[in-house]
Coordinates of C-alpha atoms in Angstrom, one line a residue:
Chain K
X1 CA 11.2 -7.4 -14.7
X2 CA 8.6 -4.5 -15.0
X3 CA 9.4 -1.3 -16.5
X4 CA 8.3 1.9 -15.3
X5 CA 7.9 2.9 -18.6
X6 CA 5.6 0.0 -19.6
X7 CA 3.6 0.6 -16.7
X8 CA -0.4 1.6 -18.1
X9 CA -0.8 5.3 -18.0
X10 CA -5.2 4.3 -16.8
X11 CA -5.4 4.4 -13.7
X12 CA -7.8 1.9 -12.2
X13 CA -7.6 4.1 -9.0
X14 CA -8.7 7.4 -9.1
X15 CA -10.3 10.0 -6.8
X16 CA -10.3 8.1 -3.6
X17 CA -10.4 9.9 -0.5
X18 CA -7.0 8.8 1.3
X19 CA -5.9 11.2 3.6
X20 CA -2.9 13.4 1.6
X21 CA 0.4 11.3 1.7
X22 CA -1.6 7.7 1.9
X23 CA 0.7 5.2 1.0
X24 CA -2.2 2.7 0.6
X25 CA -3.1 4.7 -1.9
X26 CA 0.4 4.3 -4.1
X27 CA 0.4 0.4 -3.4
X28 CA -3.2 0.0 -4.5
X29 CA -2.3 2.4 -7.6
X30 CA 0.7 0.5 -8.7
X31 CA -0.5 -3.3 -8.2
X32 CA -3.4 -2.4 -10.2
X33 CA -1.2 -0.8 -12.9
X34 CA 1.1 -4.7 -12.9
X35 CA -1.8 -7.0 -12.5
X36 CA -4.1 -4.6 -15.4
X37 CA -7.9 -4.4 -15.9
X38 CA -8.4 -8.0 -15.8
X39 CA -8.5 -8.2 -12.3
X40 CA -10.9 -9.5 -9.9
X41 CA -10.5 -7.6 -6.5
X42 CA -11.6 -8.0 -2.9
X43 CA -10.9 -6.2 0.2
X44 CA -12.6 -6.1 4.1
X45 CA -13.0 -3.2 5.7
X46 CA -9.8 -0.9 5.7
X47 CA -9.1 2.0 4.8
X48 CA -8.6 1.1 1.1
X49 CA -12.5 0.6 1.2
X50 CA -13.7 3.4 3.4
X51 CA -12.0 5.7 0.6
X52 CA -12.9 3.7 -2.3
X53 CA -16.6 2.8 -2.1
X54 CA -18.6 5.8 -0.7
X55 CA -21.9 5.5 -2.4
X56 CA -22.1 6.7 -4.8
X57 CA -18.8 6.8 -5.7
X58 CA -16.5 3.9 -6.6
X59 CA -12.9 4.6 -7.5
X60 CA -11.6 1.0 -8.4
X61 CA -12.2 0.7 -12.2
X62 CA -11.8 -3.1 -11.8
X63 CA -14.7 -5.6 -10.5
X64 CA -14.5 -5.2 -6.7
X65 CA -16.3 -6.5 -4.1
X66 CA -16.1 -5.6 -0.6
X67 CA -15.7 -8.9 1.8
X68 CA -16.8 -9.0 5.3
X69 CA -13.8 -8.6 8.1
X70 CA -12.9 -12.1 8.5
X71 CA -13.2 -13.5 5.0
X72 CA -11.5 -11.9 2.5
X73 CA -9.0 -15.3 2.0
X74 CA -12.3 -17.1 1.8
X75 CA -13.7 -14.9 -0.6
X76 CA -10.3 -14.9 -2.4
X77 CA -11.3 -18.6 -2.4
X78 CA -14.6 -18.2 -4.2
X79 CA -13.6 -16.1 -6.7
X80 CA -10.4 -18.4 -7.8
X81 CA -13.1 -21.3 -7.9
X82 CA -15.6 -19.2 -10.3
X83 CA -12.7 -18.4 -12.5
X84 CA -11.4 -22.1 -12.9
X85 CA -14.9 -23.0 -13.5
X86 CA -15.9 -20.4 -15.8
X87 CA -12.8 -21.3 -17.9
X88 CA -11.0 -17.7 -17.8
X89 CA -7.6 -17.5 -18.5
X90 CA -5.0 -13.8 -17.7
X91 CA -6.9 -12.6 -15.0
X92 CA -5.5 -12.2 -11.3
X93 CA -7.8 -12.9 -8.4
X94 CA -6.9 -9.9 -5.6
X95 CA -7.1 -9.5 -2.3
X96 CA -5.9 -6.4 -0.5
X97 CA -6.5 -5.9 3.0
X98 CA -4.9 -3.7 5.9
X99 CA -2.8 -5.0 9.1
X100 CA -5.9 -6.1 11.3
X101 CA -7.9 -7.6 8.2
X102 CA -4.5 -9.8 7.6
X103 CA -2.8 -10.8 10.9
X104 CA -5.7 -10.6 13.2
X105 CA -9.4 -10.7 11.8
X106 CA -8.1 -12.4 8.5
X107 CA -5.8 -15.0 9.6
X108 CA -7.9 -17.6 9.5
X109 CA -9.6 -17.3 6.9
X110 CA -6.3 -16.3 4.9
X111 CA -4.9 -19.2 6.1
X112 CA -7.6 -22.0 4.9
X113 CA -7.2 -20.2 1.1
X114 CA -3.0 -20.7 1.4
X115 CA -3.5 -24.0 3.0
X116 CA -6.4 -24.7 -0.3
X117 CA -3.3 -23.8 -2.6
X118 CA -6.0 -21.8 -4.5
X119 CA -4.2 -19.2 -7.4
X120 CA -4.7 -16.3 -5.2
X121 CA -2.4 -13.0 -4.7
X122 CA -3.1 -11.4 -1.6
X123 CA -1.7 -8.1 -0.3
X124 CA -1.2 -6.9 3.6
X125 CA -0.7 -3.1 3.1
X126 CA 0.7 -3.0 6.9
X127 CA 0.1 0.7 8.2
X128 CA 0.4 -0.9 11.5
X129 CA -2.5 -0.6 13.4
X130 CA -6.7 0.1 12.7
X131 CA -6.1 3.3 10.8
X132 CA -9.5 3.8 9.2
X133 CA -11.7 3.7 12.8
X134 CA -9.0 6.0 14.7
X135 CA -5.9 4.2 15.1
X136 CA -6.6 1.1 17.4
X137 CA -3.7 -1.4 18.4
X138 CA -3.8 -4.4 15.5
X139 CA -0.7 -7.3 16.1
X140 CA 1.6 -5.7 13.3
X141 CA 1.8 -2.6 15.6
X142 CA 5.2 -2.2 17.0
X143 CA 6.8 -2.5 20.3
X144 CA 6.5 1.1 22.0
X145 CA 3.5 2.6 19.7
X146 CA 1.1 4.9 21.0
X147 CA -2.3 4.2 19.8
X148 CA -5.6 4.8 21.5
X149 CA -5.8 1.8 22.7
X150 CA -2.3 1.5 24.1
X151 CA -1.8 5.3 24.7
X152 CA 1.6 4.4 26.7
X153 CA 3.1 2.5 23.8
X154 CA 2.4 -1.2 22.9
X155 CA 4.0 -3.9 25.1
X156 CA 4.1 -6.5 22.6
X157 CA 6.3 -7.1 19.5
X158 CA 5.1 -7.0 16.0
X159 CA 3.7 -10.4 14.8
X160 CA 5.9 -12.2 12.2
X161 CA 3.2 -12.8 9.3
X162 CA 6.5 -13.4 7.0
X163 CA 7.2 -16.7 8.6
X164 CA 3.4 -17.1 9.4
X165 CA 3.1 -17.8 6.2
X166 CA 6.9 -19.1 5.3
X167 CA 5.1 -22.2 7.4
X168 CA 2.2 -22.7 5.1
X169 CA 5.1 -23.6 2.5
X170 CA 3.5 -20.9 0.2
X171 CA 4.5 -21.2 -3.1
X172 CA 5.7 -17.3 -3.2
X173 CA 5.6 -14.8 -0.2
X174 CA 7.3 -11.3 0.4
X175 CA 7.9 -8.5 2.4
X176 CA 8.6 -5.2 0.4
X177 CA 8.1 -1.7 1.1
X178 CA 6.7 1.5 -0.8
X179 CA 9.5 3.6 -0.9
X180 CA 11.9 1.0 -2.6
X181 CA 9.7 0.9 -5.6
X182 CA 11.6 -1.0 -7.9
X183 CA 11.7 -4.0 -5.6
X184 CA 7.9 -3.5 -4.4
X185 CA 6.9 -3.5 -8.2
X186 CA 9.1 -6.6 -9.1
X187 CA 7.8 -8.7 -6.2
X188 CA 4.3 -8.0 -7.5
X189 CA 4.8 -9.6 -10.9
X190 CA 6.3 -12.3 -9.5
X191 CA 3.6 -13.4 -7.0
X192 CA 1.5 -12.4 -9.5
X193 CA 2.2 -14.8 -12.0
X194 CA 2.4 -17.7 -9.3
X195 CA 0.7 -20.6 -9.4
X196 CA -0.7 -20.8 -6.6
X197 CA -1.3 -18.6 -3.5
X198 CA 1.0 -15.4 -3.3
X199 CA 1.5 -13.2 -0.7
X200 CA 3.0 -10.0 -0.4
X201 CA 3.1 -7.7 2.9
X202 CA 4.0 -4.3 2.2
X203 CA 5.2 -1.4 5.0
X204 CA 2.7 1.5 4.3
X205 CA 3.6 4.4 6.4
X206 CA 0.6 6.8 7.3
X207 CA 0.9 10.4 8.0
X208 CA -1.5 10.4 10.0
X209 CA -1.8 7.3 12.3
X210 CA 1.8 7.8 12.6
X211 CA 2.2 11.3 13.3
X212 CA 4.8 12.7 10.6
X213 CA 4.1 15.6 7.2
X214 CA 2.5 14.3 4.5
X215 CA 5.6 14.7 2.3
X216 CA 7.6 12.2 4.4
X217 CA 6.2 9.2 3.5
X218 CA 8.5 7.6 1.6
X219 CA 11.6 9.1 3.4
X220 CA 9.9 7.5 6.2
X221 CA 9.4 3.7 4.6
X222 CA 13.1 4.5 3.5
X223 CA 14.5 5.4 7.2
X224 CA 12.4 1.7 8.3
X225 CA 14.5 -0.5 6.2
X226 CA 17.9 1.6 7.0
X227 CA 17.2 1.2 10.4
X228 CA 16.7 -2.4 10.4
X229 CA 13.0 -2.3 11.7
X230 CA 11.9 -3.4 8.3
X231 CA 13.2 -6.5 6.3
X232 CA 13.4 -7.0 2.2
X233 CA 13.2 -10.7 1.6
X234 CA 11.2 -13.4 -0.5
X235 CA 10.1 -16.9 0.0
X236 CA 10.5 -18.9 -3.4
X237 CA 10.5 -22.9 -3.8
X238 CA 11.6 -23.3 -0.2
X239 CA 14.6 -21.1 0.4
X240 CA 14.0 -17.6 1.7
X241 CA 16.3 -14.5 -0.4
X242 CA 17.4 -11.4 1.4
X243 CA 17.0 -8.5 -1.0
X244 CA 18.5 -6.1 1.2
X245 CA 20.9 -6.7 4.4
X246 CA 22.5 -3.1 5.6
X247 CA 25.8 -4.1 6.9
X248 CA 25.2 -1.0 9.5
X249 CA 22.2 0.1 10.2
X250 CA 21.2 3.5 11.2
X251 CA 21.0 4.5 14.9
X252 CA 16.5 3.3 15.4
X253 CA 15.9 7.1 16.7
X254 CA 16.7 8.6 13.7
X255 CA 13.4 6.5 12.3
X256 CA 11.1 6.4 15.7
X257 CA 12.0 10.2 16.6
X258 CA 10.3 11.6 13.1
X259 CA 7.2 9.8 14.1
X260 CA 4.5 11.4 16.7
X261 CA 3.6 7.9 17.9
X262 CA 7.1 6.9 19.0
X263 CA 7.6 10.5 20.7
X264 CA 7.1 9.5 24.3
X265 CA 10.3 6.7 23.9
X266 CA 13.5 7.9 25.3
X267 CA 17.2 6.3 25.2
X268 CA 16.4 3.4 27.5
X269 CA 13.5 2.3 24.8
X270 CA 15.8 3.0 22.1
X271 CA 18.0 0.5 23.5
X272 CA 15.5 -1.9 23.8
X273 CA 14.4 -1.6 20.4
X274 CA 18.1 -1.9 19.2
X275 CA 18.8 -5.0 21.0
X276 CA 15.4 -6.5 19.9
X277 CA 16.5 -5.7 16.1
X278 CA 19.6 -7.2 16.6
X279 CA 18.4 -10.3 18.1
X280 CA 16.1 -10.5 15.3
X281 CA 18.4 -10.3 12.4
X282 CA 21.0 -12.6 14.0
X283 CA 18.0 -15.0 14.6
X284 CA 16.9 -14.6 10.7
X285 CA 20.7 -14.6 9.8
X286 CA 21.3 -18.0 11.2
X287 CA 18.2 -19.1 10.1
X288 CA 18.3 -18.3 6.2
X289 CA 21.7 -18.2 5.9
X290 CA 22.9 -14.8 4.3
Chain L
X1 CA -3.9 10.0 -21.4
X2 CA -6.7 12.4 -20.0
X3 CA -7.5 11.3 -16.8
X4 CA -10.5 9.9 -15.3
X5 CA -13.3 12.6 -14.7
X6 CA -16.3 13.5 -12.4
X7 CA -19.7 12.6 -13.8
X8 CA -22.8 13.3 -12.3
X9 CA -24.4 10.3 -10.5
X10 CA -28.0 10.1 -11.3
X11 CA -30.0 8.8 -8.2
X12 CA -32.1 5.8 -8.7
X13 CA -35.9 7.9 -8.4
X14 CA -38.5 5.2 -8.9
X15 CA -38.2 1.2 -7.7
X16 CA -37.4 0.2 -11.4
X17 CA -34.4 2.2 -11.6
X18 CA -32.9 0.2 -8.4
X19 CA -29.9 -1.9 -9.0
X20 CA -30.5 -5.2 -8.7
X21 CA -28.4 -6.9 -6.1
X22 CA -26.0 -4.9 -4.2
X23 CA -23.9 -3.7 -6.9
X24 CA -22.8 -0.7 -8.5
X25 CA -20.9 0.3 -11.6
X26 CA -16.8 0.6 -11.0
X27 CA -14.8 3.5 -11.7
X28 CA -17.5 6.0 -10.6
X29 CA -16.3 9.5 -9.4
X30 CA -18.5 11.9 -8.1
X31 CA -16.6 14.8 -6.9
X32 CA -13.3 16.3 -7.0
X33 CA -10.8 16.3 -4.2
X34 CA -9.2 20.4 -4.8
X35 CA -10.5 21.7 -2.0
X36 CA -8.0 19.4 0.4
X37 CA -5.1 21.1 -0.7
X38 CA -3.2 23.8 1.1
X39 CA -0.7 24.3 -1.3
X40 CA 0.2 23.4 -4.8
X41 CA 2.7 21.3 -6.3
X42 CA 4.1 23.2 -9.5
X43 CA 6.3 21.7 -11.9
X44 CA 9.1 23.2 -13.8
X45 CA 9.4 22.0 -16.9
X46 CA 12.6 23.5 -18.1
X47 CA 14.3 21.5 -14.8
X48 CA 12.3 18.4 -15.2
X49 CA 14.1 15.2 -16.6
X50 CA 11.2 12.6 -17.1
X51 CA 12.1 10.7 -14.6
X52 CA 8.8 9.5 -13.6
X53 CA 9.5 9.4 -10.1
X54 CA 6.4 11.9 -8.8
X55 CA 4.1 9.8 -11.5
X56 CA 5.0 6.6 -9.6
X57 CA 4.8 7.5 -6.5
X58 CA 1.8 10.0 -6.0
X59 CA -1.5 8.5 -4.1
X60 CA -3.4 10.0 -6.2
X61 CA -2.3 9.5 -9.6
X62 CA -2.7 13.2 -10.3
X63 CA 0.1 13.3 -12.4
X64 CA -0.3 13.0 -15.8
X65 CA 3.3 11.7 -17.8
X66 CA 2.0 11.9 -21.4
X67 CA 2.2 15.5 -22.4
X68 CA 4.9 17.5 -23.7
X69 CA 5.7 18.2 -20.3
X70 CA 4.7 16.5 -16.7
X71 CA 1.1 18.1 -15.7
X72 CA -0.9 17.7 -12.1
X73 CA -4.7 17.1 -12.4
X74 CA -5.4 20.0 -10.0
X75 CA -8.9 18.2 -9.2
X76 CA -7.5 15.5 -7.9
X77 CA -4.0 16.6 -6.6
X78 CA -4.4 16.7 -2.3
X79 CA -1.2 19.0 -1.8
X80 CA 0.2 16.6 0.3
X81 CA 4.3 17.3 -1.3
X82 CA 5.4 14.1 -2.2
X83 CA 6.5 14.7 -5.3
X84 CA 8.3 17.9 -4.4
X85 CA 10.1 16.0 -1.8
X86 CA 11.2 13.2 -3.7
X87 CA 11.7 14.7 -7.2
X88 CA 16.0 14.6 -7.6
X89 CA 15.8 16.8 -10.3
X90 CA 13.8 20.0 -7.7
X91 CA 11.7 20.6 -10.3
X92 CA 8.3 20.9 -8.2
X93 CA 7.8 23.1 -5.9
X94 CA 4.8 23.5 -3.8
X95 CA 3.4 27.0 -3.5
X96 CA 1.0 28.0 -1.0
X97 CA -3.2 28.2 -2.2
X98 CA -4.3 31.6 -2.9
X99 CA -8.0 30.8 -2.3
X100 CA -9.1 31.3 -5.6
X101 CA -10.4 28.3 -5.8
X102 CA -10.6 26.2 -9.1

């Protein structure tokens, strides 16, 4: 179980150029803190490296390398074989990528490494759609979303990559979110010290892609799990834990009406998120058995 | 802990002072990120109980935990009122830029 108190004061992740109120920002901060300097890193393009590596600036203090779009399990891959063959023991082969460079670019490529069962930790901070090039649609956006490329809201539902990968029979996976940090912090030790392939997908709300203050982002991640739209659980030797399963939840406009994107969704849509949730959780209830 | 500072990022002038390969040192910060901010998150130490609840959470890492009492790296701090939003104890408030400056 970590400590807050243990946790490093270094920072490994300083002076990036998030926007103010950057979730990313606090995941990237805090894994770094559990998994510690001896850390090999790798991200695609995201945000996390359009705000980290602006030549000639460079705010990881870990070795990081910045993978093409597609590959980032692949160069996950590579960098778990150089370790094995180099002989080097403690250190934690990273991968942290955004939404798009996970569920859609990624996938494959995020796949083969699970499937390889190569000691690899990967992170999907999920802000939900391509937040670094203007907000595009990714397949984690949700139902009803403006972005520019649905500006009427996103038809579609948001893609499962918990049981995307539950079907890989990875050795650990989780959802967790920023704002129940305690949770988030011990799911990362845990995958962390796997053996094996670990995946962890995070919520990340974003200020701006989202269309809330600054100072709401964790109130925000908070209102997503209380309203049902966002699920606690872990995937450990076969059987899948809920960490957190609100008897009520919240009425879904009290999280979607905060949020600029969801503004053009009236009661009907709220209904029709509602009964999607609930059909969801009754579907994971049966299923897992909580 | 001090945190991390700004150092001034010599430019490579002649072929022989090129990196070799595409790589570059880690942990390199050029600038400072004060001139984001709009306001100013202040903390009140006489009301703050250690909780390290704005040190976990802000983006940034602006806060610094180690000192007698909680302190914000003002260079680095982007205003954006996290930690006075979350803080239980309402020990940070965030007061409005007077355009000083630095």
């Amino acid at each position: 179980m970590v400590k807050v108190i243990d946790l490093p004061d270094r920072e490994l992740l300083y002076g990036h150029k998030a926007c103010p109120g950057c979730a990313a920002g606090t995941i990237a901060r805090l894994i770094l803190k559990v998994t510690g300097e001896r850390t090999f890193l790798a991200y695609p393009a995201s945000c996390l490296s359009t705000v980290t590596s602006i030549y000639p600036q460079m705010a990881f203090a870990v070795p990081s390398f910045t993978a093409p779009f597609p590959a980032t399990g692949a160069v996950l891959s590579g960098m778990a074989a150089a370790v094995k063959a180099k002989r080097m023991q403690d250190v934690t082969v990273l991968g942290m990528a955004g939404d798009g460079g996970t569920a859609d670019i990624g996938l494959q490529a995020l796949s083969g490494a699970v499937e390889r069962g190569d000691k690899i930790f990967y992170v999907c901070y999920d802000n939900e759609a391509y937040m670094n090039t203007g907000v595009q649609r990714s397949s984690l956006t949700p139902f009803g979303a403006t972005t520019t490329t649905s500006p009427a809201g996103k038809r579609g539902v948001k893609k499962n990559m918990f049981e995307i990968l539950i079907a890989h029979r990875i050795p650990y996976c989780a959802t967790a979110s920023i704002a129940h940090t305690a949770d988030f912090l011990a799911k990362v030790e845990k995958a962390r010290n796997t053996d094996g392939p670990s995946f962890l997908h995070v919520l990340a709300p974003c200020p701006t892609g989202w269309g809330f203050p600054s100072d709401q982002t964790m109130a925000i991640g908070r209102l997503a799990v209380e309203t049902g739209l966002w699920f606690l659980a872990e995937y450990e030797g076969g059987r899948v834990k809920m960490n957190l399963a609100p008897k009520n939840f919240k009425p879904v406009q009290e999280y979607l009406g905060l949020q600029k994107r969801f503004k053009h969704l009236g009661a009907a849509e709220w209904a029709l998120i509602e009964g999607q949730r609930d059909r969801e959780w009754a579907d994971m209830r049966r299923k897992w058995g909580f | 802990m001090p945190k991390p500072a700004v150092s001034v990022f010599q430019y490579p002038r002649t072929a022989t002072e090129m990196p070799c390969g595409p790589y570059a040192k880690a942990g390199v910060i050029v600038e400072t990120n004060a001139g984001w901010r709009i306001s100013r998150p202040v903390i009140a130490a006489a009301r703050c109980v250690r909780c390290q609840q704005c040190w976990l959470i802000c983006p940034d890492g602006a806060i610094d935990r180690t000192g007698e009492s909680y302190a914000v790296d003002y260079n680095f701090c982007k205003g954006c009122g996290l930690c006075a939003r979350e803080c239980p104890a309402k020990a940070i408030t965030m007061a409005k830029e007077d355009g000083q400056g630095e």
